[in-house]
PDB file of C-alpha atoms in Angstrom:
ATOM      1  CA  MET A   1      -1.871  18.342 -20.337  1.00  0.00           C
ATOM      2  CA  SER A   2       1.683  18.466 -19.060  1.00  0.00           C
ATOM      3  CA  ASN A   3       3.688  21.315 -20.590  1.00  0.00           C
ATOM      4  CA  SER A   4       7.030  19.886 -19.475  1.00  0.00           C
ATOM      5  CA  LEU A   5       9.380  18.772 -22.214  1.00  0.00           C
ATOM      6  CA  VAL A   6      10.049  15.033 -21.923  1.00  0.00           C
ATOM      7  CA  VAL A   7      13.152  13.691 -23.663  1.00  0.00           C
ATOM      8  CA  LEU A   8      13.520   9.935 -23.904  1.00  0.00           C
ATOM      9  CA  PRO A   9      16.841   8.064 -23.761  1.00  0.00           C
ATOM     10  CA  ARG A  10      18.741   7.459 -26.982  1.00  0.00           C
ATOM     11  CA  PRO A  11      19.995   4.080 -28.232  1.00  0.00           C
ATOM     12  CA  GLY A  12      23.239   3.126 -26.562  1.00  0.00           C
ATOM     13  CA  ALA A  13      22.754   5.458 -23.604  1.00  0.00           C
ATOM     14  CA  ALA A  14      23.868   4.070 -20.273  1.00  0.00           C
ATOM     15  CA  PRO A  15      20.848   2.703 -18.366  1.00  0.00           C
ATOM     16  CA  SER A  16      19.745   4.772 -15.395  1.00  0.00           C
ATOM     17  CA  SER A  17      20.272   3.282 -11.971  1.00  0.00           C
ATOM     18  CA  ASN A  18      16.694   4.273 -11.187  1.00  0.00           C
ATOM     19  CA  ALA A  19      14.691   3.296 -14.252  1.00  0.00           C
ATOM     20  CA  ALA A  20      11.862   5.738 -14.868  1.00  0.00           C
ATOM     21  CA  GLN A  21       8.335   4.404 -14.859  1.00  0.00           C
ATOM     22  CA  PRO A  22       6.353   4.414 -18.104  1.00  0.00           C
ATOM     23  CA  ILE A  23       4.411   7.580 -18.838  1.00  0.00           C
ATOM     24  CA  PRO A  24       0.721   6.667 -18.514  1.00  0.00           C
ATOM     25  CA  ALA A  25      -1.734   6.872 -21.390  1.00  0.00           C
ATOM     26  CA  PRO A  26      -5.182   8.464 -21.309  1.00  0.00           C
ATOM     27  CA  SER A  27      -8.191   6.379 -20.372  1.00  0.00           C
ATOM     28  CA  GLU A  28     -10.377   4.594 -22.881  1.00  0.00           C
ATOM     29  CA  ALA A  29     -13.390   6.418 -21.441  1.00  0.00           C
ATOM     30  CA  ALA A  30     -11.812   9.778 -22.305  1.00  0.00           C
ATOM     31  CA  PHE A  31     -11.015   8.643 -25.835  1.00  0.00           C
ATOM     32  CA  VAL A  32     -14.492   7.204 -26.457  1.00  0.00           C
ATOM     33  CA  ALA A  33     -16.150  10.318 -25.031  1.00  0.00           C
ATOM     34  CA  THR A  34     -14.350  12.366 -27.662  1.00  0.00           C
ATOM     35  CA  PHE A  35     -14.286  10.079 -30.699  1.00  0.00           C
ATOM     36  CA  GLY A  36     -17.022   7.529 -30.134  1.00  0.00           C
ATOM     37  CA  ASN A  37     -16.947   3.764 -30.457  1.00  0.00           C
ATOM     38  CA  ARG A  38     -15.346   3.393 -33.873  1.00  0.00           C
ATOM     39  CA  LEU A  39     -12.864   0.908 -32.417  1.00  0.00           C
ATOM     40  CA  PRO A  40     -13.764  -2.265 -30.540  1.00  0.00           C
ATOM     41  CA  SER A  41     -13.245  -2.143 -26.793  1.00  0.00           C
ATOM     42  CA  ALA A  42      -9.556  -1.970 -25.980  1.00  0.00           C
ATOM     43  CA  SER A  43      -7.652  -4.917 -24.575  1.00  0.00           C
ATOM     44  CA  TYR A  44      -4.358  -4.405 -22.795  1.00  0.00           C
ATOM     45  CA  LEU A  45      -1.051  -6.198 -22.918  1.00  0.00           C
ATOM     46  CA  GLN A  46       1.523  -5.773 -20.171  1.00  0.00           C
ATOM     47  CA  THR A  47       5.044  -6.042 -21.563  1.00  0.00           C
ATOM     48  CA  PRO A  48       8.408  -5.780 -19.796  1.00  0.00           C
ATOM     49  CA  HIS A  49       8.544  -2.115 -20.857  1.00  0.00           C
ATOM     50  CA  ALA A  50       5.014  -0.767 -20.481  1.00  0.00           C
ATOM     51  CA  LYS A  51       1.323  -1.451 -21.137  1.00  0.00           C
ATOM     52  CA  ALA A  52      -0.042  -1.406 -24.678  1.00  0.00           C
ATOM     53  CA  ALA A  53      -3.589  -1.283 -26.030  1.00  0.00           C
ATOM     54  CA  TYR A  54      -4.876  -3.387 -28.897  1.00  0.00           C
ATOM     55  CA  TYR A  55      -8.229  -3.910 -30.593  1.00  0.00           C
ATOM     56  CA  GLU A  56      -9.685  -7.103 -32.037  1.00  0.00           C
ATOM     57  CA  LEU A  57     -12.083  -7.616 -34.917  1.00  0.00           C
ATOM     58  CA  PRO A  58     -12.825 -11.332 -34.562  1.00  0.00           C
ATOM     59  CA  PRO A  59     -13.774 -13.477 -37.542  1.00  0.00           C
ATOM     60  CA  SER A  60     -17.420 -13.671 -38.500  1.00  0.00           C
ATOM     61  CA  PHE A  61     -17.061 -17.430 -38.834  1.00  0.00           C
ATOM     62  CA  PRO A  62     -14.114 -19.787 -38.316  1.00  0.00           C
ATOM     63  CA  ALA A  63     -12.144 -20.982 -41.299  1.00  0.00           C
ATOM     64  CA  ALA A  64     -12.276 -24.686 -42.040  1.00  0.00           C
ATOM     65  CA  THR A  65      -9.079 -26.416 -41.004  1.00  0.00           C
ATOM     66  CA  ASP A  66      -8.385 -27.595 -44.552  1.00  0.00           C
ATOM     67  CA  GLU A  67      -8.767 -24.129 -46.037  1.00  0.00           C
ATOM     68  CA  LYS A  68      -5.153 -23.156 -45.477  1.00  0.00           C
ATOM     69  CA  LYS A  69      -5.187 -20.449 -48.104  1.00  0.00           C
ATOM     70  CA  LEU A  70      -7.774 -18.364 -46.273  1.00  0.00           C
ATOM     71  CA  VAL A  71      -6.481 -15.264 -44.504  1.00  0.00           C
ATOM     72  CA  SER A  72      -6.942 -15.997 -40.818  1.00  0.00           C
ATOM     73  CA  ARG A  73      -4.708 -13.554 -38.899  1.00  0.00           C
ATOM     74  CA  VAL A  74      -4.108  -9.906 -39.857  1.00  0.00           C
ATOM     75  CA  LEU A  75      -2.088  -7.398 -37.830  1.00  0.00           C
ATOM     76  CA  LEU A  76      -2.343  -3.718 -38.766  1.00  0.00           C
ATOM     77  CA  VAL A  77       0.481  -1.411 -37.717  1.00  0.00           C
ATOM     78  CA  HIS A  78      -0.188   2.326 -37.852  1.00  0.00           C
ATOM     79  CA  GLY A  79       2.193   5.191 -38.537  1.00  0.00           C
ATOM     80  CA  VAL A  80       3.663   7.866 -36.316  1.00  0.00           C
ATOM     81  CA  GLN A  81       1.177  10.301 -34.669  1.00  0.00           C
ATOM     82  CA  THR A  82      -2.224   8.878 -35.674  1.00  0.00           C
ATOM     83  CA  PRO A  83      -2.926   5.747 -33.567  1.00  0.00           C
ATOM     84  CA  ALA A  84      -4.856   2.588 -34.389  1.00  0.00           C
ATOM     85  CA  ILE A  85      -8.124   4.415 -35.075  1.00  0.00           C
ATOM     86  CA  GLY A  86      -6.552   5.773 -38.279  1.00  0.00           C
ATOM     87  CA  LEU A  87      -6.524   2.230 -39.703  1.00  0.00           C
ATOM     88  CA  GLN A  88      -9.979   1.318 -38.402  1.00  0.00           C
ATOM     89  CA  PRO A  89     -11.772   2.013 -41.720  1.00  0.00           C
ATOM     90  CA  LEU A  90      -9.303  -0.220 -43.549  1.00  0.00           C
ATOM     91  CA  ALA A  91      -9.525  -2.940 -40.894  1.00  0.00           C
ATOM     92  CA  SER A  92     -13.325  -2.911 -41.072  1.00  0.00           C
ATOM     93  CA  ALA A  93     -13.272  -3.160 -44.863  1.00  0.00           C
ATOM     94  CA  LEU A  94     -10.847  -6.090 -44.761  1.00  0.00           C
ATOM     95  CA  SER A  95     -12.809  -7.797 -41.995  1.00  0.00           C
ATOM     96  CA  SER A  96     -15.944  -7.627 -44.134  1.00  0.00           C
ATOM     97  CA  ARG A  97     -14.125  -8.887 -47.225  1.00  0.00           C
ATOM     98  CA  PHE A  98     -12.394 -11.722 -45.345  1.00  0.00           C
ATOM     99  CA  PRO A  99     -14.933 -12.938 -42.754  1.00  0.00           C
ATOM    100  CA  SER A 100     -12.613 -15.750 -41.643  1.00  0.00           C
ATOM    101  CA  ALA A 101      -9.904 -13.265 -40.667  1.00  0.00           C
ATOM    102  CA  HIS A 102      -9.085 -12.219 -37.133  1.00  0.00           C
ATOM    103  CA  CYS A 103      -7.936  -8.600 -37.521  1.00  0.00           C
ATOM    104  CA  VAL A 104      -6.020  -6.841 -34.767  1.00  0.00           C
ATOM    105  CA  LEU A 105      -4.924  -3.218 -34.504  1.00  0.00           C
ATOM    106  CA  VAL A 106      -2.388  -2.048 -31.934  1.00  0.00           C
ATOM    107  CA  ASP A 107      -1.581   1.371 -30.526  1.00  0.00           C
ATOM    108  CA  LEU A 108       2.196   1.708 -30.768  1.00  0.00           C
ATOM    109  CA  TRP A 109       4.247   3.168 -27.927  1.00  0.00           C
ATOM    110  CA  GLY A 110       3.121   6.650 -26.934  1.00  0.00           C
ATOM    111  CA  HIS A 111       0.038   6.548 -29.148  1.00  0.00           C
ATOM    112  CA  GLY A 112      -3.657   6.263 -28.394  1.00  0.00           C
ATOM    113  CA  LEU A 113      -4.159   4.291 -25.195  1.00  0.00           C
ATOM    114  CA  THR A 114      -0.636   2.844 -25.034  1.00  0.00           C
ATOM    115  CA  GLU A 115       1.906   4.059 -22.504  1.00  0.00           C
ATOM    116  CA  THR A 116       5.254   5.637 -23.310  1.00  0.00           C
ATOM    117  CA  PRO A 117       8.096   3.489 -21.927  1.00  0.00           C
ATOM    118  CA  PHE A 118      11.020   5.562 -20.706  1.00  0.00           C
ATOM    119  CA  VAL A 119      13.502   3.762 -22.964  1.00  0.00           C
ATOM    120  CA  ALA A 120      15.058   4.327 -26.378  1.00  0.00           C
ATOM    121  CA  HIS A 121      12.502   4.043 -29.178  1.00  0.00           C
ATOM    122  CA  ASP A 122      14.617   1.999 -31.579  1.00  0.00           C
ATOM    123  CA  PRO A 123      13.203  -0.610 -33.995  1.00  0.00           C
ATOM    124  CA  ALA A 124      13.878  -3.436 -31.535  1.00  0.00           C
ATOM    125  CA  LEU A 125      11.481  -1.843 -29.036  1.00  0.00           C
ATOM    126  CA  PHE A 126       8.661  -1.981 -31.576  1.00  0.00           C
ATOM    127  CA  HIS A 127       9.640  -5.461 -32.719  1.00  0.00           C
ATOM    128  CA  GLY A 128       9.340  -6.546 -29.100  1.00  0.00           C
ATOM    129  CA  LEU A 129       5.837  -5.094 -28.881  1.00  0.00           C
ATOM    130  CA  LEU A 130       4.722  -6.974 -32.006  1.00  0.00           C
ATOM    131  CA  GLU A 131       6.343 -10.187 -30.805  1.00  0.00           C
ATOM    132  CA  ASN A 132       4.783  -9.908 -27.336  1.00  0.00           C
ATOM    133  CA  LEU A 133       1.378  -9.248 -28.865  1.00  0.00           C
ATOM    134  CA  MET A 134       1.601 -12.260 -31.167  1.00  0.00           C
ATOM    135  CA  VAL A 135       2.669 -14.502 -28.277  1.00  0.00           C
ATOM    136  CA  HIS A 136      -0.220 -13.144 -26.219  1.00  0.00           C
ATOM    137  CA  LEU A 137      -2.673 -13.855 -29.049  1.00  0.00           C
ATOM    138  CA  GLY A 138      -1.199 -17.303 -29.651  1.00  0.00           C
ATOM    139  CA  TRP A 139      -0.360 -16.429 -33.266  1.00  0.00           C
ATOM    140  CA  PRO A 140       2.529 -18.302 -34.904  1.00  0.00           C
ATOM    141  CA  ASP A 141       2.455 -15.795 -37.767  1.00  0.00           C
ATOM    142  CA  ALA A 142       0.242 -13.154 -39.316  1.00  0.00           C
ATOM    143  CA  HIS A 143      -0.398 -11.163 -42.461  1.00  0.00           C
ATOM    144  CA  PHE A 144       0.937  -7.662 -41.761  1.00  0.00           C
ATOM    145  CA  ILE A 145      -0.313  -4.332 -43.063  1.00  0.00           C
ATOM    146  CA  GLY A 146       2.031  -1.495 -42.135  1.00  0.00           C
ATOM    147  CA  TYR A 147       1.337   2.137 -42.907  1.00  0.00           C
ATOM    148  CA  SER A 148       4.081   4.803 -43.016  1.00  0.00           C
ATOM    149  CA  PHE A 149       6.246   4.224 -39.911  1.00  0.00           C
ATOM    150  CA  GLY A 150       4.280   0.989 -39.471  1.00  0.00           C
ATOM    151  CA  GLY A 151       5.529  -0.017 -42.915  1.00  0.00           C
ATOM    152  CA  SER A 152       9.137   0.541 -41.906  1.00  0.00           C
ATOM    153  CA  THR A 153       8.533  -1.391 -38.678  1.00  0.00           C
ATOM    154  CA  THR A 154       6.879  -4.243 -40.567  1.00  0.00           C
ATOM    155  CA  ALA A 155       9.740  -4.482 -43.054  1.00  0.00           C
ATOM    156  CA  SER A 156      12.435  -4.532 -40.373  1.00  0.00           C
ATOM    157  CA  PHE A 157      10.386  -6.974 -38.283  1.00  0.00           C
ATOM    158  CA  ALA A 158      10.117  -9.261 -41.319  1.00  0.00           C
ATOM    159  CA  ALA A 159      13.875  -9.020 -41.831  1.00  0.00           C
ATOM    160  CA  ALA A 160      14.515  -9.954 -38.195  1.00  0.00           C
ATOM    161  CA  HIS A 161      11.680 -12.484 -37.709  1.00  0.00           C
ATOM    162  CA  PRO A 162      10.656 -13.822 -41.128  1.00  0.00           C
ATOM    163  CA  GLN A 163       8.942 -16.860 -39.609  1.00  0.00           C
ATOM    164  CA  ARG A 164       6.428 -14.503 -37.982  1.00  0.00           C
ATOM    165  CA  VAL A 165       5.312 -12.805 -41.209  1.00  0.00           C
ATOM    166  CA  ALA A 166       3.018 -14.751 -43.545  1.00  0.00           C
ATOM    167  CA  SER A 167       2.821 -11.803 -45.941  1.00  0.00           C
ATOM    168  CA  MET A 168       3.142  -8.054 -45.755  1.00  0.00           C
ATOM    169  CA  VAL A 169       1.545  -5.037 -47.377  1.00  0.00           C
ATOM    170  CA  LEU A 170       3.536  -1.834 -46.956  1.00  0.00           C
ATOM    171  CA  VAL A 171       1.423   1.272 -47.479  1.00  0.00           C
ATOM    172  CA  ALA A 172       3.486   4.414 -48.145  1.00  0.00           C
ATOM    173  CA  PRO A 173       6.259   3.045 -45.925  1.00  0.00           C
ATOM    174  CA  ALA A 174       8.683   5.311 -44.140  1.00  0.00           C
ATOM    175  CA  GLY A 175      12.288   4.247 -43.704  1.00  0.00           C
ATOM    176  CA  LEU A 176      13.727   5.093 -47.107  1.00  0.00           C
ATOM    177  CA  ARG A 177      14.360   8.781 -46.609  1.00  0.00           C
ATOM    178  CA  ARG A 178      18.082   9.479 -46.217  1.00  0.00           C
ATOM    179  CA  THR A 179      19.529  11.626 -43.449  1.00  0.00           C
ATOM    180  CA  ALA A 180      22.212  12.624 -45.949  1.00  0.00           C
ATOM    181  CA  GLY A 181      19.602  14.892 -47.521  1.00  0.00           C
ATOM    182  CA  LEU A 182      19.131  16.956 -44.352  1.00  0.00           C
ATOM    183  CA  ASP A 183      20.956  20.194 -43.687  1.00  0.00           C
ATOM    184  CA  GLY A 184      23.216  20.823 -40.716  1.00  0.00           C
ATOM    185  CA  VAL A 185      20.542  22.283 -38.454  1.00  0.00           C
ATOM    186  CA  GLN A 186      18.148  19.432 -39.187  1.00  0.00           C
ATOM    187  CA  LYS A 187      20.859  16.890 -38.450  1.00  0.00           C
ATOM    188  CA  SER A 188      21.509  18.631 -35.141  1.00  0.00           C
ATOM    189  CA  TYR A 189      17.818  18.191 -34.308  1.00  0.00           C
ATOM    190  CA  LEU A 190      18.128  14.477 -34.971  1.00  0.00           C
ATOM    191  CA  ARG A 191      21.207  14.261 -32.754  1.00  0.00           C
ATOM    192  CA  GLY A 192      19.494  16.194 -29.978  1.00  0.00           C
ATOM    193  CA  GLY A 193      21.126  17.456 -26.831  1.00  0.00           C
ATOM    194  CA  GLU A 194      21.012  20.343 -24.446  1.00  0.00           C
ATOM    195  CA  GLY A 195      19.602  23.524 -25.886  1.00  0.00           C
ATOM    196  CA  VAL A 196      17.974  22.078 -29.007  1.00  0.00           C
ATOM    197  CA  GLU A 197      15.254  19.778 -27.726  1.00  0.00           C
ATOM    198  CA  GLU A 198      12.356  22.210 -27.869  1.00  0.00           C
ATOM    199  CA  ALA A 199      13.286  23.430 -31.345  1.00  0.00           C
ATOM    200  CA  ALA A 200      13.836  19.827 -32.452  1.00  0.00           C
ATOM    201  CA  ARG A 201      10.392  18.814 -31.228  1.00  0.00           C
ATOM    202  CA  ASP A 202       8.740  21.714 -33.045  1.00  0.00           C
ATOM    203  CA  TRP A 203      10.611  20.956 -36.279  1.00  0.00           C
ATOM    204  CA  ILE A 204       9.814  17.244 -36.153  1.00  0.00           C
ATOM    205  CA  LEU A 205       6.110  17.870 -35.538  1.00  0.00           C
ATOM    206  CA  GLU A 206       6.004  20.375 -38.387  1.00  0.00           C
ATOM    207  CA  VAL A 207       7.730  17.950 -40.775  1.00  0.00           C
ATOM    208  CA  LEU A 208       5.317  15.173 -39.907  1.00  0.00           C
ATOM    209  CA  GLU A 209       2.296  17.431 -40.097  1.00  0.00           C
ATOM    210  CA  GLY A 210       3.387  19.100 -43.322  1.00  0.00           C
ATOM    211  CA  GLY A 211       3.016  22.440 -41.544  1.00  0.00           C
ATOM    212  CA  ARG A 212       1.058  23.590 -38.526  1.00  0.00           C
ATOM    213  CA  LEU A 213      -1.578  21.243 -37.165  1.00  0.00           C
ATOM    214  CA  VAL A 214      -4.991  22.593 -38.140  1.00  0.00           C
ATOM    215  CA  VAL A 215      -8.052  20.839 -36.747  1.00  0.00           C
ATOM    216  CA  PRO A 216     -11.120  21.255 -38.972  1.00  0.00           C
ATOM    217  CA  SER A 217     -13.745  23.446 -37.332  1.00  0.00           C
ATOM    218  CA  ASP A 218     -16.451  20.882 -38.069  1.00  0.00           C
ATOM    219  CA  TRP A 219     -14.563  17.908 -36.606  1.00  0.00           C
ATOM    220  CA  LYS A 220     -17.180  17.206 -33.936  1.00  0.00           C
ATOM    221  CA  GLU A 221     -19.973  17.044 -36.503  1.00  0.00           C
ATOM    222  CA  ARG A 222     -17.862  14.753 -38.694  1.00  0.00           C
ATOM    223  CA  VAL A 223     -17.086  12.462 -35.753  1.00  0.00           C
ATOM    224  CA  ALA A 224     -20.805  12.355 -34.943  1.00  0.00           C
ATOM    225  CA  ARG A 225     -21.382  11.153 -38.520  1.00  0.00           C
ATOM    226  CA  GLY A 226     -18.942   8.304 -37.933  1.00  0.00           C
ATOM    227  CA  GLU A 227     -15.843   9.781 -39.574  1.00  0.00           C
ATOM    228  CA  VAL A 228     -12.291   9.505 -38.309  1.00  0.00           C
ATOM    229  CA  VAL A 229     -10.868  13.032 -38.217  1.00  0.00           C
ATOM    230  CA  ALA A 230      -7.157  12.399 -37.954  1.00  0.00           C
ATOM    231  CA  GLU A 231      -6.190  15.981 -37.148  1.00  0.00           C
ATOM    232  CA  ALA A 232      -8.527  15.965 -34.161  1.00  0.00           C
ATOM    233  CA  VAL A 233      -7.097  12.656 -32.966  1.00  0.00           C
ATOM    234  CA  ARG A 234      -3.551  13.976 -33.176  1.00  0.00           C
ATOM    235  CA  ASN A 235      -4.485  17.181 -31.379  1.00  0.00           C
ATOM    236  CA  TRP A 236      -6.170  15.151 -28.623  1.00  0.00           C
ATOM    237  CA  GLU A 237      -3.054  13.029 -28.160  1.00  0.00           C
ATOM    238  CA  MET A 238      -0.846  16.106 -27.889  1.00  0.00           C
ATOM    239  CA  LYS A 239      -3.089  17.499 -25.167  1.00  0.00           C
ATOM    240  CA  GLU A 240      -4.131  14.358 -23.291  1.00  0.00           C
ATOM    241  CA  HIS A 241      -1.256  11.875 -23.647  1.00  0.00           C
ATOM    242  CA  PRO A 242       1.694  13.212 -21.601  1.00  0.00           C
ATOM    243  CA  GLY A 243       4.170  10.899 -23.343  1.00  0.00           C
ATOM    244  CA  HIS A 244       2.928  11.241 -26.912  1.00  0.00           C
ATOM    245  CA  ALA A 245       5.171  14.076 -28.134  1.00  0.00           C
ATOM    246  CA  ALA A 246       8.225  12.442 -26.575  1.00  0.00           C
ATOM    247  CA  SER A 247       7.460   9.160 -28.342  1.00  0.00           C
ATOM    248  CA  VAL A 248       6.888  10.939 -31.653  1.00  0.00           C
ATOM    249  CA  VAL A 249      10.254  12.702 -31.424  1.00  0.00           C
ATOM    250  CA  ALA A 250      12.021   9.499 -30.372  1.00  0.00           C
ATOM    251  CA  ILE A 251      10.430   7.515 -33.200  1.00  0.00           C
ATOM    252  CA  PHE A 252      11.415  10.137 -35.762  1.00  0.00           C
ATOM    253  CA  ARG A 253      14.990  10.088 -34.493  1.00  0.00           C
ATOM    254  CA  ASP A 254      15.574   6.423 -33.744  1.00  0.00           C
ATOM    255  CA  GLY A 255      12.571   4.284 -34.683  1.00  0.00           C
ATOM    256  CA  GLY A 256      13.252   3.657 -38.364  1.00  0.00           C
ATOM    257  CA  VAL A 257      11.986   6.684 -40.266  1.00  0.00           C
ATOM    258  CA  PHE A 258      15.353   7.162 -41.962  1.00  0.00           C
ATOM    259  CA  ASP A 259      18.035   5.040 -43.674  1.00  0.00           C
ATOM    260  CA  LYS A 260      16.460   1.575 -43.367  1.00  0.00           C
ATOM    261  CA  HIS A 261      17.446   0.493 -46.877  1.00  0.00           C
ATOM    262  CA  ALA A 262      19.410  -2.524 -45.654  1.00  0.00           C
ATOM    263  CA  GLU A 263      16.441  -3.822 -43.662  1.00  0.00           C
ATOM    264  CA  PHE A 264      14.098  -3.449 -46.641  1.00  0.00           C
ATOM    265  CA  ALA A 265      16.605  -5.274 -48.821  1.00  0.00           C
ATOM    266  CA  LYS A 266      16.947  -8.068 -46.286  1.00  0.00           C
ATOM    267  CA  ALA A 267      13.164  -8.409 -46.011  1.00  0.00           C
ATOM    268  CA  ALA A 268      13.010  -8.720 -49.795  1.00  0.00           C
ATOM    269  CA  THR A 269      15.302 -11.752 -49.680  1.00  0.00           C
ATOM    270  CA  THR A 270      13.151 -13.686 -47.201  1.00  0.00           C
ATOM    271  CA  GLY A 271      10.670 -14.899 -49.799  1.00  0.00           C
ATOM    272  CA  ILE A 272       7.770 -13.382 -47.882  1.00  0.00           C
ATOM    273  CA  GLN A 273       4.941 -12.481 -50.233  1.00  0.00           C
ATOM    274  CA  SER A 274       4.736  -8.705 -50.228  1.00  0.00           C
ATOM    275  CA  LEU A 275       3.016  -5.762 -51.837  1.00  0.00           C
ATOM    276  CA  CYS A 276       3.955  -2.090 -51.609  1.00  0.00           C
ATOM    277  CA  VAL A 277       1.403   0.649 -52.142  1.00  0.00           C
ATOM    278  CA  TRP A 278       3.673   3.562 -52.944  1.00  0.00           C
ATOM    279  CA  ALA A 279       2.999   7.278 -52.888  1.00  0.00           C
ATOM    280  CA  ASN A 280       4.752  10.529 -52.213  1.00  0.00           C
ATOM    281  CA  TRP A 281       6.147  10.257 -48.663  1.00  0.00           C
ATOM    282  CA  MET A 282       5.240  13.773 -47.547  1.00  0.00           C
ATOM    283  CA  THR A 283       1.760  13.587 -49.035  1.00  0.00           C
ATOM    284  CA  CYS A 284       0.941  10.378 -47.203  1.00  0.00           C
ATOM    285  CA  VAL A 285       2.449  11.473 -43.919  1.00  0.00           C
ATOM    286  CA  ALA A 286       0.505  14.708 -44.061  1.00  0.00           C
ATOM    287  CA  CYS A 287      -2.708  12.774 -44.661  1.00  0.00           C
ATOM    288  CA  LYS A 288      -2.363  10.376 -41.722  1.00  0.00           C
ATOM    289  CA  ILE A 289      -5.629   8.614 -42.437  1.00  0.00           C
ATOM    290  CA  CYS A 290      -6.495   5.529 -44.398  1.00  0.00           C
ATOM    291  CA  MET A 291      -9.985   6.634 -45.414  1.00  0.00           C
ATOM    292  CA  SER A 292      -8.650   7.184 -48.946  1.00  0.00           C
ATOM    293  CA  LEU A 293      -6.634   3.981 -48.757  1.00  0.00           C
ATOM    294  CA  GLU A 294      -9.689   1.907 -47.903  1.00  0.00           C
ATOM    295  CA  CYS A 295     -10.992   1.755 -51.479  1.00  0.00           C
ATOM    296  CA  ARG A 296      -7.471   1.439 -52.858  1.00  0.00           C
ATOM    297  CA  MET A 297      -6.735  -1.541 -50.617  1.00  0.00           C
ATOM    298  CA  SER A 298     -10.123  -3.072 -51.398  1.00  0.00           C
ATOM    299  CA  ARG A 299      -9.277  -3.043 -55.113  1.00  0.00           C
ATOM    300  CA  LEU A 300      -6.002  -4.748 -54.372  1.00  0.00           C
ATOM    301  CA  CYS A 301      -7.684  -7.373 -52.232  1.00  0.00           C
ATOM    302  CA  SER A 302     -10.238  -8.153 -54.939  1.00  0.00           C
ATOM    303  CA  ARG A 303      -7.573  -9.070 -57.486  1.00  0.00           C
TER     304      ARG A 303
END
């Protein structure tokens, strides 16, 4: 684990004459050795910014060409901190319920097995990742499920690229919290700058965690039983992914966690079929795992 504090560029910053290389991600072997094979084997996508990992749950059988109403392509977009494995239980449940669907999960920048590009983490960076992935998969569009920060990203992606989104389900989406509600010190942490970066990182991680990160003492036994222990995953990323904390801070500041009301409103005017599963923002962010959402989403899908 690198103890150095990495601070990523901010939107609008002048580009460096010597662009920094992406911060590498941990290996799949290291992740599997710790958390098992809950996810399919990772595939990798090289983008202009960095390399990203994604995971495919292929359809059990192909949909007939005349069955246009069948769900055939589903892209699941996770939230900040917990990577794609947090949505694996939900993806597996949906894959079983819709055997004609090709479900794909992606590790966003700085998460899981995806590198941290040394560039501003604004919404356009994440839109580019989704667009590059869909081009790589040969998907003209997809049904999106976005959780927390992934919900904000999905909504703003739909606003910018409505032709790419067949439908969207936003689960406890971030993006609607207002910076106007923060105090002066908190706003200074969002602005960043010399002398505040370490304190800003600690505050941001505490806000997202809902306090101090506490890994359950029995996490190894629970993983051995096939559970996803989100706290253990987040702790592993903090220790093993040298760019993870920097990406988390950059996402919180610039990625779309705050003040995205206009983008949500624009997405609502596109005519894209949508569903929002709403809950208390802090409660859902503190949970970071869709194990409890699995049954909730299954009930929605059965309607």
